[in-house]
CSV table of C-alpha atoms in Angstrom, one decimal:
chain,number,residue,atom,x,y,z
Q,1,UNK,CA,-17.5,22.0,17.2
Q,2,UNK,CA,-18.8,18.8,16.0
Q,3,UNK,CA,-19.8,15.9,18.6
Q,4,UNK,CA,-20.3,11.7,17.2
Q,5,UNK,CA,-21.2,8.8,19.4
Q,6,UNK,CA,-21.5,5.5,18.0
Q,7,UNK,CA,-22.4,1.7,19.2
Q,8,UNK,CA,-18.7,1.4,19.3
Q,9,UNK,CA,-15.6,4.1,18.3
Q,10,UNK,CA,-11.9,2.2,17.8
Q,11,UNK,CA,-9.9,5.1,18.7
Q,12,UNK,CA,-7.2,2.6,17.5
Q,13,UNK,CA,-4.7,3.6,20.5
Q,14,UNK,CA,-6.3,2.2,23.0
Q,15,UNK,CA,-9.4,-0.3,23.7
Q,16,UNK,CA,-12.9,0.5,21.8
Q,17,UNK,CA,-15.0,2.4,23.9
Q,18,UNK,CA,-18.7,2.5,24.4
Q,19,UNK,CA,-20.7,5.2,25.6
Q,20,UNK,CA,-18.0,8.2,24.5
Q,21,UNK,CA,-18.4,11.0,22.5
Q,22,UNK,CA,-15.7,12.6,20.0
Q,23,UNK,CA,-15.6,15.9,20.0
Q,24,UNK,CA,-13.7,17.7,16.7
Q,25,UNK,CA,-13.0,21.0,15.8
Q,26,UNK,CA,-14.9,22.0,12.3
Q,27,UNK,CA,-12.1,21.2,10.2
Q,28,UNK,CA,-11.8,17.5,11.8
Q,29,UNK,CA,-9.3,18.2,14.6
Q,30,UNK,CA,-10.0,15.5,17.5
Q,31,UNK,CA,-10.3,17.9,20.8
Q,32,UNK,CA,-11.7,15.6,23.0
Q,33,UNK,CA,-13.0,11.9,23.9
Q,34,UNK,CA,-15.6,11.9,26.7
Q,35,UNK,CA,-18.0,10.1,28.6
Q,36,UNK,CA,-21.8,10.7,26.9
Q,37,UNK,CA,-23.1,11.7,30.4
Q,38,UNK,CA,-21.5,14.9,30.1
Q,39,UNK,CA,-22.8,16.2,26.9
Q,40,UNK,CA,-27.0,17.4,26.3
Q,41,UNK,CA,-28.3,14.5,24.0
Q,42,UNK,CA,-29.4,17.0,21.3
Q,43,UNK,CA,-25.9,18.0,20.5
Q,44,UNK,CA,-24.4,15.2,19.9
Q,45,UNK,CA,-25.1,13.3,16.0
Q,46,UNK,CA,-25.6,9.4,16.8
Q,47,UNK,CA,-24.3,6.6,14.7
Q,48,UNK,CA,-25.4,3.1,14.4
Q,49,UNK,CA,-22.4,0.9,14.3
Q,50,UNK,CA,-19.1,1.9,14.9
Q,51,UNK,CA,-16.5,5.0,14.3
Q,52,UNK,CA,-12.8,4.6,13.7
Q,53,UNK,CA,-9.7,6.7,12.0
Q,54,UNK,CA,-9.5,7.2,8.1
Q,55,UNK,CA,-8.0,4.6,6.2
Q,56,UNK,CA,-4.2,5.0,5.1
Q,57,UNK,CA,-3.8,2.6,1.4
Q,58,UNK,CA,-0.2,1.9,1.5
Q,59,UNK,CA,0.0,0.8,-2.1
Q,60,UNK,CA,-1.8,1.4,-5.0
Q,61,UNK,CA,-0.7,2.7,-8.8
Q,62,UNK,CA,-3.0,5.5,-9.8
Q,63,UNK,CA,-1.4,5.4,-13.7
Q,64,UNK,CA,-2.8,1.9,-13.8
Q,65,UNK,CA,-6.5,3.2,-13.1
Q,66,UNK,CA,-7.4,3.7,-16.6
Q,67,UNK,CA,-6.7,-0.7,-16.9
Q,68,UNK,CA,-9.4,-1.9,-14.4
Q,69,UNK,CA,-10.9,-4.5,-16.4
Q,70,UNK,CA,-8.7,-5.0,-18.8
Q,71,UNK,CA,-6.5,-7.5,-18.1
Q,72,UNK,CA,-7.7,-11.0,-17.3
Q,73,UNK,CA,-7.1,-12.6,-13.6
Q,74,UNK,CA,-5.6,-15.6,-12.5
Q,75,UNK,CA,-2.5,-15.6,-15.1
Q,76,UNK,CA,0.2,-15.9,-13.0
Q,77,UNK,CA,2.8,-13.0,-12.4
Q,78,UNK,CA,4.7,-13.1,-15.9
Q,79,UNK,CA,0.9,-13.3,-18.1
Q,80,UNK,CA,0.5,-9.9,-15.6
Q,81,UNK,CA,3.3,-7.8,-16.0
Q,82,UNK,CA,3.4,-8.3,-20.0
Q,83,UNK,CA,-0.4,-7.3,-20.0
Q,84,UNK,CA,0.5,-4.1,-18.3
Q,85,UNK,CA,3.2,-3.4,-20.7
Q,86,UNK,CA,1.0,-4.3,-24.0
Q,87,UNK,CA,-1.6,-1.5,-22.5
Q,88,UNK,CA,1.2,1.2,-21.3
Q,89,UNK,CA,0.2,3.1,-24.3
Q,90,UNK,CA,-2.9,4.7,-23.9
Q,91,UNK,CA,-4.4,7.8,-24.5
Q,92,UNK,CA,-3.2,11.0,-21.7
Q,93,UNK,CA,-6.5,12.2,-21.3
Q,94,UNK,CA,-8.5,8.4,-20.3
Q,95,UNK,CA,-5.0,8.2,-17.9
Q,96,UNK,CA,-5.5,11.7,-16.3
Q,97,UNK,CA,-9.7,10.8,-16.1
Q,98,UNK,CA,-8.8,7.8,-14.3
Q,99,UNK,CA,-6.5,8.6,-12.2
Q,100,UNK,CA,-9.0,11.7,-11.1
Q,101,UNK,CA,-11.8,8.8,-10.6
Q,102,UNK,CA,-9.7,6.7,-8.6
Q,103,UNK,CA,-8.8,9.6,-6.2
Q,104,UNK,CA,-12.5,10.3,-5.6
Q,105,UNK,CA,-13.5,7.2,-5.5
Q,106,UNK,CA,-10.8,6.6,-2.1
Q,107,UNK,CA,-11.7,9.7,-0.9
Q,108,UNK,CA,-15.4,8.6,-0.7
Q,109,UNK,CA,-14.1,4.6,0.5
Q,110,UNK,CA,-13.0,6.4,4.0
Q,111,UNK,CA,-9.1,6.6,2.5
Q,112,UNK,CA,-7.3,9.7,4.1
Q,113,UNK,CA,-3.8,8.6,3.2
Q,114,UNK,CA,-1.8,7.0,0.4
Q,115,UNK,CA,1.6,5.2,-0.7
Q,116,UNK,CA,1.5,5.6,-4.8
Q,117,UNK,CA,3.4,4.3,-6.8
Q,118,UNK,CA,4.4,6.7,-9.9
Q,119,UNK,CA,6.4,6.2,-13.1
Q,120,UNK,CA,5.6,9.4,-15.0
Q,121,UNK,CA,3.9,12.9,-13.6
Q,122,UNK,CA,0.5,12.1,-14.9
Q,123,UNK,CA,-0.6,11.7,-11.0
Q,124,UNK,CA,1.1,15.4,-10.0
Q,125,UNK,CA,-1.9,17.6,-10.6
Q,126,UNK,CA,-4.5,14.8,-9.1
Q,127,UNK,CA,-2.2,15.0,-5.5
Q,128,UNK,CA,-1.6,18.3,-6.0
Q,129,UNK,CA,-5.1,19.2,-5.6
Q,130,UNK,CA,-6.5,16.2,-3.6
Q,131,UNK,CA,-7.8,15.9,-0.5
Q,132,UNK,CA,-6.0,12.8,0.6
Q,133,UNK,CA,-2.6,13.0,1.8
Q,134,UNK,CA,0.1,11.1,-0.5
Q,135,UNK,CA,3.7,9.9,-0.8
Q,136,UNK,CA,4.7,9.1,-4.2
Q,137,UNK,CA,7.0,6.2,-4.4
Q,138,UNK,CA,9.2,7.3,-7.7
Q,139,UNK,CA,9.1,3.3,-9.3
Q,140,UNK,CA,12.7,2.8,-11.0
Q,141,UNK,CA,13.6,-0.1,-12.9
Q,142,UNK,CA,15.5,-1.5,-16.1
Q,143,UNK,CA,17.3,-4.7,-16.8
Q,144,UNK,CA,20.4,-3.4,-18.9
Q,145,UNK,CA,23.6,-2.1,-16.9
Q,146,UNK,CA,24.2,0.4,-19.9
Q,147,UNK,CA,20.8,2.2,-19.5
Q,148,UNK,CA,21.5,2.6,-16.2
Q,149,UNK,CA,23.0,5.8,-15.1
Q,150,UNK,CA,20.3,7.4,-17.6
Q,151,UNK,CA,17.2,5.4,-16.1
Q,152,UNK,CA,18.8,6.7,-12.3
Q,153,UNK,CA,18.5,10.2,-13.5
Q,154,UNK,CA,14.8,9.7,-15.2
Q,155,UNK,CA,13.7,9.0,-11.8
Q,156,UNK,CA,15.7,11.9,-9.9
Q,157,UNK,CA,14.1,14.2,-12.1
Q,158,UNK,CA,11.1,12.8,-11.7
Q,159,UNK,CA,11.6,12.9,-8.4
Q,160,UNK,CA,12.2,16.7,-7.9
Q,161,UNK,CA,9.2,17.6,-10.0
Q,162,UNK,CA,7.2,15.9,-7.8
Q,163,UNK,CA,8.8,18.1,-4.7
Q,164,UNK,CA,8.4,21.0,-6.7
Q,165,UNK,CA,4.6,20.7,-6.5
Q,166,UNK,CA,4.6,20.2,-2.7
Q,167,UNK,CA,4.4,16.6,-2.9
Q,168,UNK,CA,6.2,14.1,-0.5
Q,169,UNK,CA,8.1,11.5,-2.9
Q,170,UNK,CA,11.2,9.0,-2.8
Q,171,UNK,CA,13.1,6.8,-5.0
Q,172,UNK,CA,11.8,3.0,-4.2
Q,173,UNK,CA,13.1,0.1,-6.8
Q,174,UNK,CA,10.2,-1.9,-8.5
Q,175,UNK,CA,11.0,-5.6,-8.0
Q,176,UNK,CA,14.1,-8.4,-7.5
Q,177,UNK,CA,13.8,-9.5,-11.0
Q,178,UNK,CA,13.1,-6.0,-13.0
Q,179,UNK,CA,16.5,-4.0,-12.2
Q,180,UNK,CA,20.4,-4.5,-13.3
Q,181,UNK,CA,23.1,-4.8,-10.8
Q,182,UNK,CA,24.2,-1.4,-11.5
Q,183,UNK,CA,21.0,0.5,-11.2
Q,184,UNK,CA,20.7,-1.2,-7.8
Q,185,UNK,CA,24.2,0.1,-6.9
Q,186,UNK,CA,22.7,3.8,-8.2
Q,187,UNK,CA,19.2,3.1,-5.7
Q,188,UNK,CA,21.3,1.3,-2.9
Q,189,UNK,CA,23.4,4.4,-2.7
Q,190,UNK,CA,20.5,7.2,-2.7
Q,191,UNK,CA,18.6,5.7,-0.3
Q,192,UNK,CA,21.3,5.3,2.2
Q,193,UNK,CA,22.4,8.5,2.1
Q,194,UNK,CA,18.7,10.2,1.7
Q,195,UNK,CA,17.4,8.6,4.6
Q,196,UNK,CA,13.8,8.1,3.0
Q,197,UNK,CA,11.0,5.9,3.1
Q,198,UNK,CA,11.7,3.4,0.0
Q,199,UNK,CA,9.0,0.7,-1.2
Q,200,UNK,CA,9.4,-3.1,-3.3
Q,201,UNK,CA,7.5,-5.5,-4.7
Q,202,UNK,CA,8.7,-8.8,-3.1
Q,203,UNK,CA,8.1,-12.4,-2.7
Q,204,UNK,CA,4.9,-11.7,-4.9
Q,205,UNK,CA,5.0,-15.1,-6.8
Q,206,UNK,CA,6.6,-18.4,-7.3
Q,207,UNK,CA,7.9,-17.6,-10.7
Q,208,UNK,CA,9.6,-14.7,-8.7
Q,209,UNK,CA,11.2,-16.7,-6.4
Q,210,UNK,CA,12.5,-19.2,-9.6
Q,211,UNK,CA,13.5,-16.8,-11.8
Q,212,UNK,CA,15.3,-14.9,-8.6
Q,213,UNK,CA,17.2,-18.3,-8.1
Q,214,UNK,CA,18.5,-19.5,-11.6
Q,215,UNK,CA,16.7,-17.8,-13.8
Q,216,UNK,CA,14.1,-20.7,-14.6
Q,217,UNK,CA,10.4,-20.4,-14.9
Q,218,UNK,CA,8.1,-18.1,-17.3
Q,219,UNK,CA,9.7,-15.0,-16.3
Q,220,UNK,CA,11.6,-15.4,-18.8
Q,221,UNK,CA,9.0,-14.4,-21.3
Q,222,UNK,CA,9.5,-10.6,-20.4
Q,223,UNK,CA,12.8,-10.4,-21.7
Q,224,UNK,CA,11.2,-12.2,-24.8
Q,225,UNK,CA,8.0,-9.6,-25.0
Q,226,UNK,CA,11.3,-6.8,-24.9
Q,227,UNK,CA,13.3,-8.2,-27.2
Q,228,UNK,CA,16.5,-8.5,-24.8
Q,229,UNK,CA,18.4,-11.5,-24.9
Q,230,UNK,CA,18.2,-14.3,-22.1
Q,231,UNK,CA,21.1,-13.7,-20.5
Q,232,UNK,CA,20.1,-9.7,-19.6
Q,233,UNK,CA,19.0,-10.6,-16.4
Q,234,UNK,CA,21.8,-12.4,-14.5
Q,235,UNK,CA,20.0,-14.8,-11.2
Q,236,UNK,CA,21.2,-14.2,-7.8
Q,237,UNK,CA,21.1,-18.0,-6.8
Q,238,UNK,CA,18.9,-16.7,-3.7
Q,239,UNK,CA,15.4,-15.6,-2.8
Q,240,UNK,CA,14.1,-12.9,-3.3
Q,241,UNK,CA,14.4,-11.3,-0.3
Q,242,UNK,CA,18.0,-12.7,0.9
Q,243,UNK,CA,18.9,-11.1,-3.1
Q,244,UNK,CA,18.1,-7.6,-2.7
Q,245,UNK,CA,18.4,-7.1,1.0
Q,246,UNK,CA,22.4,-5.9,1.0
Q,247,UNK,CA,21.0,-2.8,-1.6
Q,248,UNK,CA,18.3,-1.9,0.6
Q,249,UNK,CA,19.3,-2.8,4.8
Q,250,UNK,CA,20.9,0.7,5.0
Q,251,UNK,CA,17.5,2.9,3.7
Q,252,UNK,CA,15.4,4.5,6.8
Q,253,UNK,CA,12.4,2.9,6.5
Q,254,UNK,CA,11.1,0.0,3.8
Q,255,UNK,CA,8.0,-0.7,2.7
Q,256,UNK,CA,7.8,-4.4,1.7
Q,257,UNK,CA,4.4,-5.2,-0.7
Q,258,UNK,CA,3.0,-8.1,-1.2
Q,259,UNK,CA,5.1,-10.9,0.5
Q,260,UNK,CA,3.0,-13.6,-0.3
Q,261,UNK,CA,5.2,-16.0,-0.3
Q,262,UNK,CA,7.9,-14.8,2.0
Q,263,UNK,CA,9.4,-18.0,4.4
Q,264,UNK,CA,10.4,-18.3,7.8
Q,265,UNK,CA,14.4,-17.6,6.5
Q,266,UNK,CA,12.8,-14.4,5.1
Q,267,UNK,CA,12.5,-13.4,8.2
Q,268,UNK,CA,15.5,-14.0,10.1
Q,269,UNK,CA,17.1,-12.3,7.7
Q,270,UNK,CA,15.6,-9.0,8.6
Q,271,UNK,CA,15.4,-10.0,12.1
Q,272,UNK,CA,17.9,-6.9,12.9
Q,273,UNK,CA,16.2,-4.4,11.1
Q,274,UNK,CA,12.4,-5.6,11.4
Q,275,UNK,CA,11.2,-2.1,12.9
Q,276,UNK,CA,12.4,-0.9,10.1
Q,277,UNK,CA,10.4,-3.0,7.7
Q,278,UNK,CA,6.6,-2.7,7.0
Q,279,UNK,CA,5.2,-5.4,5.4
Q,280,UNK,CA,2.1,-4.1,3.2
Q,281,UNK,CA,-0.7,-6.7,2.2
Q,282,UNK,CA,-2.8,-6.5,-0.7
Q,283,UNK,CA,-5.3,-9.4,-0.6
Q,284,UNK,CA,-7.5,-8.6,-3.7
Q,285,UNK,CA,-4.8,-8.4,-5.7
Q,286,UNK,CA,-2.8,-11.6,-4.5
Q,287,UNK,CA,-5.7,-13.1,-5.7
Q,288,UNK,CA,-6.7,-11.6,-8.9
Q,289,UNK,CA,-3.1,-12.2,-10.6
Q,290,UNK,CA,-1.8,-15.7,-8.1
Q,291,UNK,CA,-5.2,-16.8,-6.7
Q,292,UNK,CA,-3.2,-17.1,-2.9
Q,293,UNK,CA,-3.1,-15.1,0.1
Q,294,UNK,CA,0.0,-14.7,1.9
Q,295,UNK,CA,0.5,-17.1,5.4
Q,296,UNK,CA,-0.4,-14.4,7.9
Q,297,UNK,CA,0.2,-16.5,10.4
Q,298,UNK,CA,3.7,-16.9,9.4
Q,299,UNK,CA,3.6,-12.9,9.0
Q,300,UNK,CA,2.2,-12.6,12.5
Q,301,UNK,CA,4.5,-14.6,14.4
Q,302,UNK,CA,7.6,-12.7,13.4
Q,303,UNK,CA,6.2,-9.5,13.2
Q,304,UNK,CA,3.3,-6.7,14.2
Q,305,UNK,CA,4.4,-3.8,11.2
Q,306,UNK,CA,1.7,-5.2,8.7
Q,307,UNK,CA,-0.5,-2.6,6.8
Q,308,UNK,CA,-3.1,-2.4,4.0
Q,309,UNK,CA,-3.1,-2.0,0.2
Q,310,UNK,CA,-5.5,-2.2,-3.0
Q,311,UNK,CA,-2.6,-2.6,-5.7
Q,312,UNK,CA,-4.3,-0.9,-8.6
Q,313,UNK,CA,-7.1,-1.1,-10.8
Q,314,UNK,CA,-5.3,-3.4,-13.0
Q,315,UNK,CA,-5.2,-6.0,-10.2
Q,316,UNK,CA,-8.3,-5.2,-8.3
Q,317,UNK,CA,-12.0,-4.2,-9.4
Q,318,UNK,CA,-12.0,-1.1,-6.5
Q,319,UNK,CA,-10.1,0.3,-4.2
Q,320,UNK,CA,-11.7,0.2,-0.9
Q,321,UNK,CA,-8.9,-1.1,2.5
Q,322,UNK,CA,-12.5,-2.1,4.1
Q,323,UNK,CA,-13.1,-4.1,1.1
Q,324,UNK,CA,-9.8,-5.7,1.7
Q,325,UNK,CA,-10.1,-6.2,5.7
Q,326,UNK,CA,-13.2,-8.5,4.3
Q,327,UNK,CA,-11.4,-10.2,1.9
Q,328,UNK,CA,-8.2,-10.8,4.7
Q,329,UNK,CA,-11.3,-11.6,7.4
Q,330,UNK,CA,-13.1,-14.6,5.2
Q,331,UNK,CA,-10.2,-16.4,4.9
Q,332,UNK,CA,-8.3,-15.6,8.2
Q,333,UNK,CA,-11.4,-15.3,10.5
Q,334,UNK,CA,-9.1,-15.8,13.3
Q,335,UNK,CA,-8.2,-12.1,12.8
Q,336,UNK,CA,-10.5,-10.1,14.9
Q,337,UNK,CA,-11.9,-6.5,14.2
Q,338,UNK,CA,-9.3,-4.4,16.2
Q,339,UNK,CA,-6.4,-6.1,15.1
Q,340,UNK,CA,-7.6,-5.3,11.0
Q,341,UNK,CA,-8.8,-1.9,11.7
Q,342,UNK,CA,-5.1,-0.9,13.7
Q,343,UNK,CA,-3.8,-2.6,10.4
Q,344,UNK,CA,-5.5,-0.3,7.8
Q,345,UNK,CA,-5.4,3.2,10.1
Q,346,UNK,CA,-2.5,3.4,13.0
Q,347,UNK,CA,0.0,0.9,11.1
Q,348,UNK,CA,-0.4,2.1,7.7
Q,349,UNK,CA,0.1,5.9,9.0
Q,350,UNK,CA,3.2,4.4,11.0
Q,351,UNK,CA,4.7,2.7,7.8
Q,352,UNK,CA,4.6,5.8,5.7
Q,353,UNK,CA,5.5,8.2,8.3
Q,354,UNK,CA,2.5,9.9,8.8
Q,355,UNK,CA,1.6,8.7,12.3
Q,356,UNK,CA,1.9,12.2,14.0
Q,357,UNK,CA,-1.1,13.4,11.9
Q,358,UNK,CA,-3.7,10.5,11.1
Q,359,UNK,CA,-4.1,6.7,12.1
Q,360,UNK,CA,-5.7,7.2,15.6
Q,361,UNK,CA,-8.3,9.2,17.0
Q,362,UNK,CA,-6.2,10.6,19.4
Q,363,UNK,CA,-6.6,14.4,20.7
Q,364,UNK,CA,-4.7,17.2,18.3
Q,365,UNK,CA,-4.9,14.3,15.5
Q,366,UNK,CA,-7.2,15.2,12.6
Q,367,UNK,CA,-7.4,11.8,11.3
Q,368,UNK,CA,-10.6,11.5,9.6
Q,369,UNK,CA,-13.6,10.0,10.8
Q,370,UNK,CA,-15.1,7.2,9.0
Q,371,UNK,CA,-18.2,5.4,10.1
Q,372,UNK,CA,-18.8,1.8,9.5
Q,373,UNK,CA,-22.5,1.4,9.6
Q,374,UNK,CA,-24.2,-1.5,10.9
Q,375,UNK,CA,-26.8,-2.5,13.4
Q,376,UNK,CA,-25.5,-4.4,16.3
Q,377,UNK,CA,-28.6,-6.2,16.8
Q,378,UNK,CA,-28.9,-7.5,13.5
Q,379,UNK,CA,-25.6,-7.4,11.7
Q,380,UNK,CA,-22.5,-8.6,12.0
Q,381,UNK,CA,-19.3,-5.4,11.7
Q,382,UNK,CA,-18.1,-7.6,8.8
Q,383,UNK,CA,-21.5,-6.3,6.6
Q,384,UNK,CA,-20.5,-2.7,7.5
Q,385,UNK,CA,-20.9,0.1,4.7
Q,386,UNK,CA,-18.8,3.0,4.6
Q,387,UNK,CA,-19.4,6.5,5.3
Q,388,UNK,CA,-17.3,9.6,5.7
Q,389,UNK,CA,-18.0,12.1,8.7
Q,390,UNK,CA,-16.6,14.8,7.2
């Protein structure tokens, strides 16, 4: 048995508590909270600061690790996206390497959970062995309806590869702008009927949201950078959102990323499924590629199912969720400790279905214990540094 007090411990289901001991078995299983008055001061390890659940990073892109500096920020969306795709050829063994590093790396940044998103099986053996717990979001996309049926089956086969090692996976579409109207019909189809968790990048940009609409804007510079005529992708007339929602208001559980600029009419228009709908922030990157944050104040007053996410290494130079409650915190200060931390732990766990296991420290939970490190006499929580207890 192992026994941690701290200044304060966010059991994240309930209000912080002072003076309390966790008790866990040796392999991290909570089996009790208690008063310190019960328990002989020499057995119990005590922390300066403050304890709370593992972090859950509900989107990243491991196969992008091996890109972290590579790609210059603040270009806009379209400058982004046709960076990635002049770098997607590198060399198997610096993807593998990377994608090893990265794992470590969130391992050792308090992460006990993860929502990947994966295009190939270079991640597979990295999960496979890893101590953090992942779903692999199978990424499909293509602009041309003739490629279609063949890119649907790509990613089912990818799919079942994945599930053949062990690993929890689904089919999730990349973005609005990236897929045909028939490959939509393929993914609109599967994940009604499977029932799964499915993830999209939405509302990320303005040039999005134009090229969404009527096809105007520097978007159109992909199709150019592929060689596919203009008229390839066919507008909605619509945003984003109020585009793709028919393909996807039937799947079991979405995982919406980025948002930044989602509107008030966004909203209402998931007002009948919103507890269905996670809406997963990722701050560095938002500002890396667009230099914005999105309105959580907007996000707040329609909805509490907001989690955390670092993008990838591409878009971000680490990836740390405590790092990104700071970033969120010095621009919204409004948003107060308990309210970030439930963000990163309980209601990332929640959004990728995982809640019965981490996300709280809640007896018969083993939901790693990380411990933000501060003095409480000196410091502020905010200049906290990371350790893992166990």
């Amino acid at each position: 048995m192992k026994k941690f007090t701290a200044d304060f411990i966010y059991t994240i289901d309930g209000p912080a508590l002072r003076n309390h001991v966790i008790i866990t078995d040796d392999d991290g299983t909570i089996k009790a909270i208690d008063s310190i008055k019960n328990h002989i001061d020499g057995d119990v390890l005590r922390l300066k600061g403050a304890v709370c659940p593992g972090f859950i990073n509900t989107h990243t892109h491991l196969e992008l690790s091996y890109l972290k500096g590579m790609i210059t920020p603040g270009q806009g969306l379209t400058q982004f996206i046709i960076n990635l795709l002049e770098h997607r050829n590198a060399e198997k063994e610096l993807i593998e390497e990377s994608i090893l590093n990265a794992d470590f790396d969130m391992w050792n940044n308090g992460i006990v959970a993860v929502g990947d998103i994966a295009n190939t099986p270079d991640s597979i053996q990295v999960k496979a062995k890893s101590k953090i717990i992942y779903h692999t979001f199978i990424e499909t996309l293509g602009y041309r309806d003739d490629k279609a049926n063949t890119l649907f089956d790509e990613a089912i086969n990818l799919l079942q590869l994945f599930k053949k090692n062990k690993l929890s996976a689904s089919i999730a579409p990349h973005a609005p702008y990236s897929l045909s109207r028939s490959l939509w019909e393929h993914i609109s189809l599967y994940i009604s009927l499977a029932r799964e968790i499915t993830s999209i990048h939405i509302a990320e940009s303005n040039e999005e949201l134009n090229y969404c609409y009527d096809g105007s804007g520097p978007m159109n510079k992909i199709l150019e950078y592929l060689k596919y005529p203009e008229d390839t992708f066919t507008p909605y007339g619509l945003r984003s959102i109020q585009a793709v929602w028919p393909y996807m208001e039937h799947a079991k559980q979405i995982l919406m990323v980025h948002n930044t600029f989602m509107a008030q009419s966004d909203f209402d228009l998931i007002q009948d499924r919103k507890k269905s709908v996670w809406l997963c922030t990722c701050p560095n990157a938002n500002l890396y590629i667009e230099k914005r944050l999105p309105d959580y104040a907007l996000w707040k007053k329609n909805t509490d199912q907001i989690c955390i996410g670092t993008d990838s290494l591409a878009s971000n130079n680490g990836l740390s969720v405590w790092d990104e409650i700071i970033s969120i915190h010095s621009k919204y200060s409004k948003l107060n400790i308990e309210e970030l931390l439930q963000w990163a732990t309980l209601n990332g766990a929640k959004a990728l279905m995982i809640e019965d296991q981490l996300g709280s420290i809640t007896i018969n939970k083993k939901p790693g214990l990380v411990h933000l490190e501060f003095d409480p006499d000196k410091q502020l929580i905010w200049d906290a540094r990371i350790g893992r207890l166990g």
